[in-house]
XYZ file of C-alpha atoms in Angstrom:
552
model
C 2.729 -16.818 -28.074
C 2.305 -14.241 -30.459
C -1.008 -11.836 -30.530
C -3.606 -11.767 -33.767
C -6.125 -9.192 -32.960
C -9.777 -10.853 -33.224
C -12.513 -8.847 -34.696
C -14.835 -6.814 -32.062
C -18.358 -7.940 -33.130
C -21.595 -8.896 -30.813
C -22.777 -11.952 -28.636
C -23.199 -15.130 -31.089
C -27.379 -15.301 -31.566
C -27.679 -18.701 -30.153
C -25.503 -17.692 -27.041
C -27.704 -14.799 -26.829
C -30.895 -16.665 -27.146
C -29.966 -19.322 -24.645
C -28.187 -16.837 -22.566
C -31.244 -14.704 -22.039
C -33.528 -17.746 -21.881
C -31.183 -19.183 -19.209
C -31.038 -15.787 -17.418
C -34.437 -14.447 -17.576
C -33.553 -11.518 -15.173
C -30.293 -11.295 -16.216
C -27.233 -11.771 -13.919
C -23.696 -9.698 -13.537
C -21.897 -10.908 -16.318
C -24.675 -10.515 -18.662
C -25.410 -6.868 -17.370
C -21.722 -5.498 -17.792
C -21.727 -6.648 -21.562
C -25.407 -4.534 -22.026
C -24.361 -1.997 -20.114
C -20.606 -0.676 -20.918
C -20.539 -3.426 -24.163
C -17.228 -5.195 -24.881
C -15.094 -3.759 -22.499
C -11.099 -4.872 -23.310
C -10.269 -5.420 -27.425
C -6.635 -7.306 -27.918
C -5.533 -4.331 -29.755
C -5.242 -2.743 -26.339
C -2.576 -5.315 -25.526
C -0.955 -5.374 -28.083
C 2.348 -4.449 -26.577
C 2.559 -7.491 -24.201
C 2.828 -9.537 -26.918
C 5.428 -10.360 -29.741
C 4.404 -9.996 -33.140
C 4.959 -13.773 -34.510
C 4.472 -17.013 -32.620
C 1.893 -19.338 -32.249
C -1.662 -17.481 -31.556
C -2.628 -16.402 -28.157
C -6.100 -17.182 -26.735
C -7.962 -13.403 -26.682
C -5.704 -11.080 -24.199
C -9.255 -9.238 -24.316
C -11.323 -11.727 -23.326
C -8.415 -12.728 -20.769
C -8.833 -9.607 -19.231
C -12.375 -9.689 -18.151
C -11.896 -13.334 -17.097
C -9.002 -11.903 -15.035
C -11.918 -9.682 -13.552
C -14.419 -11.945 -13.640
C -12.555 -14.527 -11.537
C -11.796 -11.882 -8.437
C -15.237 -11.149 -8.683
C -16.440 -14.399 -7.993
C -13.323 -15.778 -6.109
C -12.578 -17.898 -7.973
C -9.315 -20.093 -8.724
C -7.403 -20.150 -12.323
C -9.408 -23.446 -12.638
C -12.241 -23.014 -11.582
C -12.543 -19.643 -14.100
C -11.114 -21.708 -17.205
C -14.271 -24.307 -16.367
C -17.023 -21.088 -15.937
C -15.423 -20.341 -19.300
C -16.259 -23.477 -21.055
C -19.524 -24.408 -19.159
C -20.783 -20.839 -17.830
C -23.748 -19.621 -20.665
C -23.764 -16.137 -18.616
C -19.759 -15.790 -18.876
C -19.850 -16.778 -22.623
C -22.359 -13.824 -23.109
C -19.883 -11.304 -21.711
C -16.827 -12.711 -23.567
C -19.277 -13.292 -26.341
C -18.196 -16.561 -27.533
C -19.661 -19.489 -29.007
C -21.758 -22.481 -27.045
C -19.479 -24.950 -28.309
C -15.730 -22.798 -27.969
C -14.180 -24.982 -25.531
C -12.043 -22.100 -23.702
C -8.568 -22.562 -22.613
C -6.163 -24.322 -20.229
C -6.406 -22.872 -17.170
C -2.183 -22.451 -17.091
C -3.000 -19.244 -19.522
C -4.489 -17.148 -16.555
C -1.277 -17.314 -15.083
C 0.958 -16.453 -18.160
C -1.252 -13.111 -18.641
C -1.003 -11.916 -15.247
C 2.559 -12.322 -15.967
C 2.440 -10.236 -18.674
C 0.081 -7.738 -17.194
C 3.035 -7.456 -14.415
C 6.093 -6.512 -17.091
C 4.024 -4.553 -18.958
C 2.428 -2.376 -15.943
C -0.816 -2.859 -17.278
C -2.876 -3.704 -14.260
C -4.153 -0.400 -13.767
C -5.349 -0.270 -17.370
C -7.754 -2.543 -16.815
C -9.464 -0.286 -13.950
C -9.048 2.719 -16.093
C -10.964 1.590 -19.314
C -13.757 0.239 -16.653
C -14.064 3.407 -15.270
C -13.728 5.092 -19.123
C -17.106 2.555 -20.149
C -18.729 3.917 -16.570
C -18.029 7.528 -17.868
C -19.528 7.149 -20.834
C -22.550 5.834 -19.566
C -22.791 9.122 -17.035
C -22.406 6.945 -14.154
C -18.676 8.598 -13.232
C -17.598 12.619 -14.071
C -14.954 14.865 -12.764
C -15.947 16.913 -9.528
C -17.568 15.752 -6.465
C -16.235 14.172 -3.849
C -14.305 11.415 -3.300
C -12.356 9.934 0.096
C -9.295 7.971 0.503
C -8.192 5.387 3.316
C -5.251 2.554 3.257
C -5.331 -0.595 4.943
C -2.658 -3.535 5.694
C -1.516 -6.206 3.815
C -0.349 -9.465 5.001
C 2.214 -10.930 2.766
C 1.501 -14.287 1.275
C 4.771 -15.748 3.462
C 4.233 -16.747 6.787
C 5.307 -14.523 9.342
C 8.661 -15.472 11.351
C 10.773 -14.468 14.371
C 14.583 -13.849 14.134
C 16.034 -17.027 14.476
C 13.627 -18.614 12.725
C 13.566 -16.160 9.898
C 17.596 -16.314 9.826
C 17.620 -20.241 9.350
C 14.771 -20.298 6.769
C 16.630 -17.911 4.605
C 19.673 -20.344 4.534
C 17.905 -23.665 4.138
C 15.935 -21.591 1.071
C 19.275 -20.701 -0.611
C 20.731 -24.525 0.141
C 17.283 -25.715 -1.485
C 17.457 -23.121 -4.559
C 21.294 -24.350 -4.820
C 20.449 -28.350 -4.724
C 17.905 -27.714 -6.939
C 20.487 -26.252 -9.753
C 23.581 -27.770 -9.012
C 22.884 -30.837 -6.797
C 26.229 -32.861 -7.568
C 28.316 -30.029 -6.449
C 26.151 -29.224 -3.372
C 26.136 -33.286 -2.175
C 30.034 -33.197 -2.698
C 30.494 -30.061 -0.297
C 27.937 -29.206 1.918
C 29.587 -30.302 5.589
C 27.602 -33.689 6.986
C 26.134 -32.070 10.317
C 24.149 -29.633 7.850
C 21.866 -32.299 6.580
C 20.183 -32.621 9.617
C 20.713 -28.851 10.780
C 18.804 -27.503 7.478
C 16.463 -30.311 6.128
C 13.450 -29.351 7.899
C 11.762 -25.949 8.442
C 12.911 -24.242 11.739
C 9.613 -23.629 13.263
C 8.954 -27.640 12.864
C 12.151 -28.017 14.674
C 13.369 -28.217 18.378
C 14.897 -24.649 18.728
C 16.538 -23.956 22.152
C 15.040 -22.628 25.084
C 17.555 -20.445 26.894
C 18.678 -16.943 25.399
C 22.361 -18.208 25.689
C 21.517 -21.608 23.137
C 19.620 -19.214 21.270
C 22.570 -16.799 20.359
C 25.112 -20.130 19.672
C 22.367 -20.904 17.556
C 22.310 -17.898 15.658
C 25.834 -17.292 15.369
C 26.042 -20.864 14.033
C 23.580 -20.324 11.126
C 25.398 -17.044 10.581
C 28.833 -18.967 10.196
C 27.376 -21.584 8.134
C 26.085 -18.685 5.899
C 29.077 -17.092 5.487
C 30.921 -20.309 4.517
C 27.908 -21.105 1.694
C 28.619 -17.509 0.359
C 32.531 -18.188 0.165
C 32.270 -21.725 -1.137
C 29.958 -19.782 -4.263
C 32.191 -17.561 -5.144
C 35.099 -20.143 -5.111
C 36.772 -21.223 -8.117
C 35.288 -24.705 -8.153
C 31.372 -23.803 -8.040
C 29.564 -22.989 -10.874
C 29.320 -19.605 -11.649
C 25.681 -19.805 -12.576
C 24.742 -20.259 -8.455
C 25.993 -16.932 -7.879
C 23.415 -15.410 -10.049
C 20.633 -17.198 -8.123
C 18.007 -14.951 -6.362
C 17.976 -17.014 -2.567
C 21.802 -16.627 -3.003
C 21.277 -12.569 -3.812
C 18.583 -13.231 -0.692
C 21.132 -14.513 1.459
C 23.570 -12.272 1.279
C 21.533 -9.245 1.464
C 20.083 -10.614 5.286
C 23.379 -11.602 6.122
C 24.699 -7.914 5.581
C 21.797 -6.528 7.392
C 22.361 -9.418 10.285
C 25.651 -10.348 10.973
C 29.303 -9.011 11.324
C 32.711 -10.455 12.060
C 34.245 -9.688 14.854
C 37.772 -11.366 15.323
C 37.030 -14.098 12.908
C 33.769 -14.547 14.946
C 30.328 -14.538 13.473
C 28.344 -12.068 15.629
C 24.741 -10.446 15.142
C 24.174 -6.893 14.907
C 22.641 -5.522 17.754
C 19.079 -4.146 16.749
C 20.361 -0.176 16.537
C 23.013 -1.519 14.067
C 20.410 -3.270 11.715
C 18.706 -1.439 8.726
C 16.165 0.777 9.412
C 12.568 -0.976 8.742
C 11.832 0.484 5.428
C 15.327 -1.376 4.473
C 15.285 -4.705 6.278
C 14.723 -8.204 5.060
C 11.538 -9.738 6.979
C 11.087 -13.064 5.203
C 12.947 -14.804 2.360
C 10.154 -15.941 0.617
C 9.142 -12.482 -0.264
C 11.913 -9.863 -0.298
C 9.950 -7.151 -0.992
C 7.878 -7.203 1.978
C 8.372 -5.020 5.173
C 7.164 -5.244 8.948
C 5.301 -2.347 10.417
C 3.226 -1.597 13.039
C 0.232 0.691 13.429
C -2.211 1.152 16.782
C -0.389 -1.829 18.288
C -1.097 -3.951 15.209
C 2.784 -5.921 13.810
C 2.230 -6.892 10.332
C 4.761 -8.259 7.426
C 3.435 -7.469 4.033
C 2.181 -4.236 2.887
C -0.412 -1.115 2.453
C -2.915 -0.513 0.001
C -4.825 2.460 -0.671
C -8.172 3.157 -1.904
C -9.605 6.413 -3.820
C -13.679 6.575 -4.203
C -16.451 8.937 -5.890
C -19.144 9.278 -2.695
C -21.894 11.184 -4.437
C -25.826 10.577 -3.517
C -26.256 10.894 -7.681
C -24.250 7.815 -8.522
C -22.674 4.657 -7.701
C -19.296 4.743 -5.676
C -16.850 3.368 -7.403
C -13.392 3.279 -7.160
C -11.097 5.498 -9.049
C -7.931 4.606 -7.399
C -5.465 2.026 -6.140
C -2.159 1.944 -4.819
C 0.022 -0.969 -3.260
C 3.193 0.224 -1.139
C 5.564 -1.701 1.458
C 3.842 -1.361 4.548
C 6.221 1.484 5.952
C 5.215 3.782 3.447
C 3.451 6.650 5.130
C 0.062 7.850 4.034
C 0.377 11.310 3.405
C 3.444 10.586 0.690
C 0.459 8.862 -1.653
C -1.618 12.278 -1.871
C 0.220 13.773 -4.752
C 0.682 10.071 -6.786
C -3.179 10.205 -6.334
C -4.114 13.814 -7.273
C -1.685 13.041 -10.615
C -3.136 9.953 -11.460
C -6.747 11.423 -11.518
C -5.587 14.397 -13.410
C -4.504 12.118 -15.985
C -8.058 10.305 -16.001
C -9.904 13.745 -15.933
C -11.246 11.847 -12.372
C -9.913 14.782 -9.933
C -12.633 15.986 -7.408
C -13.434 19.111 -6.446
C -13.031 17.752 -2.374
C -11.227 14.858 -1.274
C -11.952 13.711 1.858
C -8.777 11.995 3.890
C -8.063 11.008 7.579
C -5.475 12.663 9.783
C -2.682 10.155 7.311
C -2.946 12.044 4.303
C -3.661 15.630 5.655
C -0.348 18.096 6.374
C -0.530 21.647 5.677
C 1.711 21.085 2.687
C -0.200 18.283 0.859
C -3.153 20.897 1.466
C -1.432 23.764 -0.129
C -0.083 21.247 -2.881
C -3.073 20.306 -4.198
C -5.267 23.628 -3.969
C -2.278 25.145 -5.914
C -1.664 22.385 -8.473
C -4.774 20.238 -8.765
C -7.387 23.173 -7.421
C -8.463 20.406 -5.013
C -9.549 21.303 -1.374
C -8.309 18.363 0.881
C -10.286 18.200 3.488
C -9.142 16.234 6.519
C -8.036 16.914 10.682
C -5.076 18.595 11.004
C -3.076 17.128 13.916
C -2.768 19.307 16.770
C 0.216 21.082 18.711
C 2.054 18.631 20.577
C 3.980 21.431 22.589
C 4.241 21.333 26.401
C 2.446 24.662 25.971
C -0.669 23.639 24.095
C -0.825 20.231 26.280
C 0.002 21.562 29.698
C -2.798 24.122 29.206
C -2.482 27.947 30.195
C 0.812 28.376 28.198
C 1.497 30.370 25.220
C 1.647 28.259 21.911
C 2.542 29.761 18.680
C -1.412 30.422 18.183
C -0.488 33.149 20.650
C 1.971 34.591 18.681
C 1.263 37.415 16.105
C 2.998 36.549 12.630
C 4.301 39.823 10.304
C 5.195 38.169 7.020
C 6.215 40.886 5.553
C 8.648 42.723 7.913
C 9.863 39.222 8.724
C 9.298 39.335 12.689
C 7.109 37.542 15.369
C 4.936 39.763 18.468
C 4.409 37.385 21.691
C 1.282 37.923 23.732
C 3.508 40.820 25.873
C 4.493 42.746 22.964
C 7.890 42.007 22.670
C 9.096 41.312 19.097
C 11.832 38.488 17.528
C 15.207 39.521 17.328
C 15.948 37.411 14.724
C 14.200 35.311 11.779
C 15.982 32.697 9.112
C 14.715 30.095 6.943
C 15.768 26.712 7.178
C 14.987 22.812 6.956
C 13.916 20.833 9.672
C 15.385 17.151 10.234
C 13.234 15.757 7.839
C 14.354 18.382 4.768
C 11.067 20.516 4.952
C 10.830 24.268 4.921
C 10.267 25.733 8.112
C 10.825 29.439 9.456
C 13.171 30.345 13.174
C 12.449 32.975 14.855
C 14.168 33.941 18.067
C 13.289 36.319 21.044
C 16.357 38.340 22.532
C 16.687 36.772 26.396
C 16.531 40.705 27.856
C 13.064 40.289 26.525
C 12.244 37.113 28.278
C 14.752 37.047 31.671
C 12.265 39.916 33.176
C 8.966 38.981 31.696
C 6.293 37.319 34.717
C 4.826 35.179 32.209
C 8.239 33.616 31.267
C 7.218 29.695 33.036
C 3.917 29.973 30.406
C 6.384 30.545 27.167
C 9.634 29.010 27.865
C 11.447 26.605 30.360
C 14.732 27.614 29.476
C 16.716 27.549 32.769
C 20.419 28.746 30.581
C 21.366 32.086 31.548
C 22.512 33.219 28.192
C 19.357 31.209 26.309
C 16.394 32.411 28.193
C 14.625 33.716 24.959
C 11.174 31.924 23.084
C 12.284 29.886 20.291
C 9.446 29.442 17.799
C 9.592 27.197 14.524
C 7.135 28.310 12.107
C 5.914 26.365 8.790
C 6.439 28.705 5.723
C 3.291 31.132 5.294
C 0.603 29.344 2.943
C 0.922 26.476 5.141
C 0.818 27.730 8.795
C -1.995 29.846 7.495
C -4.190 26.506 6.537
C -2.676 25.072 9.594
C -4.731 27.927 11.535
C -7.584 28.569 9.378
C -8.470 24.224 9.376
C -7.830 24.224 13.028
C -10.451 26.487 13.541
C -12.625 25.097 11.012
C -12.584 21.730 12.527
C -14.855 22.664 15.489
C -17.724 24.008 13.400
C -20.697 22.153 12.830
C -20.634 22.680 8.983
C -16.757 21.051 8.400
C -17.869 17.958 10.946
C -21.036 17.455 8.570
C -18.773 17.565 5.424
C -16.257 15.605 6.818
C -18.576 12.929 8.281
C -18.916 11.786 4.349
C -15.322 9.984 4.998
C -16.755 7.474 6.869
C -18.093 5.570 4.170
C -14.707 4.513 2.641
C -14.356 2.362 5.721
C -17.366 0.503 4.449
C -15.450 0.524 1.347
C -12.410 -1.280 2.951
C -14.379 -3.454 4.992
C -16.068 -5.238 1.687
C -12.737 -5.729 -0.178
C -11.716 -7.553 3.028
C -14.409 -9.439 3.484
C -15.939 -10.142 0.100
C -12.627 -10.169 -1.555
C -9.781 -11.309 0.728
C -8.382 -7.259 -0.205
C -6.021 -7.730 3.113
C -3.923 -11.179 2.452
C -2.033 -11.544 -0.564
C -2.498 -14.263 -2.756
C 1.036 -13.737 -4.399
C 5.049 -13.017 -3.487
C 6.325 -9.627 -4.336
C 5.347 -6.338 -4.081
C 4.612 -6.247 -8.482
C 1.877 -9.310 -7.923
C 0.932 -7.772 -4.784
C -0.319 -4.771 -6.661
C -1.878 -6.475 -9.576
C -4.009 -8.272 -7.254
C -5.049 -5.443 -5.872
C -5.837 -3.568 -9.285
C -7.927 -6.576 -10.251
C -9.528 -6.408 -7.095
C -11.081 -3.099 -6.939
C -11.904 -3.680 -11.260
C -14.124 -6.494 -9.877
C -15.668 -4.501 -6.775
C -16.047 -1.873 -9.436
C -18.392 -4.844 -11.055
C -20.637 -5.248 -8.424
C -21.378 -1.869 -7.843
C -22.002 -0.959 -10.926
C -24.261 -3.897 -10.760
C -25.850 -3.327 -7.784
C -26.573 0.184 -8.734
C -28.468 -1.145 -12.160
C -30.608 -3.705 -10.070
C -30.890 -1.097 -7.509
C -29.807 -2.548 -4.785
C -29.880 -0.519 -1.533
C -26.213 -0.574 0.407
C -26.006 -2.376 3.312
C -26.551 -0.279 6.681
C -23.975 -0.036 9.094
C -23.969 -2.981 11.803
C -25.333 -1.743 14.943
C -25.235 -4.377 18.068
C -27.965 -4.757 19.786
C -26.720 -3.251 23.353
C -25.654 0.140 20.570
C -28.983 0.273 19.836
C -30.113 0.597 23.220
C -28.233 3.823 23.672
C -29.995 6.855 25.221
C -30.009 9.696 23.023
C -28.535 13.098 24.166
């Protein structure tokens, strides 16, 4: 399909006049076109689209349905219908009474396009550009950022299971291309071994039937790769992604050993950021987090939380679940800059906040990021009564560290840390600690030659925050301030429940995020809605028993 840009004009009169007659008090679909007008033109697609063809139904109006439909949950159906028979939705797309709308097929074609042209998050940024212009969203403030999980949209599966499943997918993607040549080769026994899913399947009890098991699937694996790349198959199954699929687990899975199919012991196996989970969706990743196991992935929420205007989200960002929080700060702070959206405080859990993302932003965005440093986790600090590096005097300048006892480092170098950051040494001399009484509170060195305190320091700007938040986090006016995070749980708690924000609806990590970008557009919806009908937000659920609590 080809795009020919329609004309931006108003609501039809008659939809208008039966609209409004229909909706006396007006509803949310009706409000958005008042309020921020016609939101999407097809000029603004323009790229996903080739310039001759037959013509494509409005990408425009496509878009809001897009939005429309997460905002009412709705299925590609079931928004196609609203489209023909909805009065309220053909005021906001402002269309005729009588257009008859679209096969319901299209909705799936766009998202497609949306996907290869990365344009997902265009469709939350003019939103938020129509909210702007209004006044309703500005630059400044506050705003607050948490992540949640995501379950992936494949069912989640142990190791045996999840190693036959991945070779009865690749014999199904394989009979479904080249069935002749499948039915002439595939060995007898593997009819019955593969036809079925394993979970529906008698799989062996004992840990010994288990492993034969496994190393049978394994071999059987192996021998579908080799058969591939033979010089009778067709060179087109090689190409095929369960084939790509298979071989990728079987790397990460199995070895030879003596012409004998053998599976890597866990140490051997990719590390989880790396390693295949499911076969029906390759780019999700298992994690775990306060005891929770999950397969899927994170997503990541940015909101305005000012008392002068609705909350709305400015931000989203889909990552395989092993992604760690604090590596999303500076995507986030550059996004925003781009949007003129940065705040003047961002507000983040103990995730996102590390002396260096601090520094980071209050030297390139001017932000101050505002969130619990975590504390020491030496001996010294937890044991109590010993001397952590808070103890410790710091001279920048002449390069050299004082202990509580006066006695300075003998030496000082700069160097990385296992993980690549920046970090300072400095070492005491061990005449300085052998004879000191205090040496059991600094040091438990028991070496003759390496008695001395060992301190690794971050570079200056960032043990100074380090310090400075520290001590800020026990005063009464930074637990205030902070206590504004607290709303963005309410924030993730209505995406999951009011818009299934924690399941994916899709495979892949590219549909994953789309669905996500539509998501927040259409919570976007209903608060700007809620804010023009004035609707209070809800109160925090107290139980009963809570609410019986003595004060203090």
């Amino acid at each position: 399909m080809s795009l020919h840009a329609r004309k931006i004009g108003g609501v039809p009169d008659e939809t208008a006049r039966v609209a409004r007659a229909a909706f006396p008090k007006g509803s949310l679909a009706i409000r958005i076109r008042d309020e921020l007008g016609e939101l999407f033109s097809d000029a603004d697609f323009a790229g996903l689209y080739p310039s001759r063809g037959k013509p494509a139904w409005s990408p425009g109006g496509l878009a809001l349905v897009s939005v429309m439909q997460f905002t009412e949950g709705l299925s590609d159906r079931q928004a196609a219908d609203a489209v023909r028979g909805r009065l309220d939705w053909k005021y906001l797309l402002g269309l005729e009474l009588t257009d008859p709308g679209f096969d319901h097929s299209v909705l799936t074609e766009f998202r497609d396009r949306l996907i290869a042209g990365d344009a997902g998050i265009d469709l939350l940024d003019r939103v938020l550009e129509a909210a702007a212009e209004c006044g309703l969203l500005k630059a400044g403030g506050r705003a607050r950022t948490d992540s949640t999980i995501v379950l992936s949209a494949a069912r989640q599966i142990n190791g045996l299971v999840r190693l036959g499943e991945t070779l009865r997918a690749t014999l199904n993607s394989v009979a479904a291309r080249e069935p002749e040549w499948l039915a002439s080769w595939a060995p007898a026994d593997w009819f019955g071994r593969y036809a079925i899913r394993f979970e529906d399947t008698r799989l062996p009890k004992g840990k010994t039937k288990q492993t034969e098991l496994i190393e049978q699937i394994g071999a059987d694996g192996l021998g579908l790769l080799a058969a591939l790349h033979g010089p009778d198959a067709p060179p087109s199954l090689r190409q095929l992604d369960r084939v790509q699929t298979l071989r990728q687990m079987w790397i990460q899975q199995y070895f030879v050993d003596k012409e004998q199919v053998r599976r890597r012991d866990l140490k051997d196996r990719p590390p989880g950021a790396e390693r295949l989970v499911t076969p029906y969706d390759i780019d999700a990743r298992g994690s775990v987090k306060r005891g929770i196991f999950w397969d899927g992935y994170k997503v990541h929420l940015t909101e305005t939380c000012e008392p002068d205007s609705p909350n709305l989200i400015t931000h989203v960002a889909t990552t395989d679940s092993t992604v760690q929080d604090v590596r999303m700060v500076a995507p986030i702070h550059a996004h925003l800059a781009k949007r003129d959206l940065l705040p003047d405080r961002h507000l983040v859990d103990a995730g996102y906040a590390t002396a260096r993302e601090v520094v980071t932003a209050r030297r390139d965005h001017k932000i101050d990021l505002v969130g619990p440093i975590l504390a020491s986790t030496s001996w010294q600090t937890k044991d109590g009564g010993g001397f952590s590096q808070a103890d410790f005097t710091i001279d920048w300048d002449n390069r050299q560290v004082t202990c509580p006892n006066g006695a300075t480092s003998s030496r000082w170098a700069e160097d990385r840390s296992q993980y690549g950051a920046a970090v300072v040494r400095a070492r005491f001399p061990p005449a300085a600690c052998r004879p000191c009484n205090t040496r059991e509170q600094c040091t438990r060195s028991n070496s003759k030659w390496d008695m001395g305190r060992r301190i690794t320091l971050r570079p200056q700007a960032e043990y100074e925050v380090i310090q400075q938040a520290r001590a800020q986090e026990d005063t009464q006016e930074w637990k205030e301030q902070y206590a504004h995070r607290a709303g963005v749980e309410g924030t993730i708690s209505q995406g999951v429940r009011a818009f299934g924000l924690r399941r994916c609806l899709y495979h892949g990590l590219a549909k994953a995020r789309l669905q996500h970008q539509l998501t927040v557009t259409a919570m976007n919806f209903q608060r700007l809605n809620a804010w023009w009908t004035d609707t209070p937000q809800a109160r925090t659920r107290t139980s009963r028993l809570a609410a019986l609590r003595p004060t203090t």
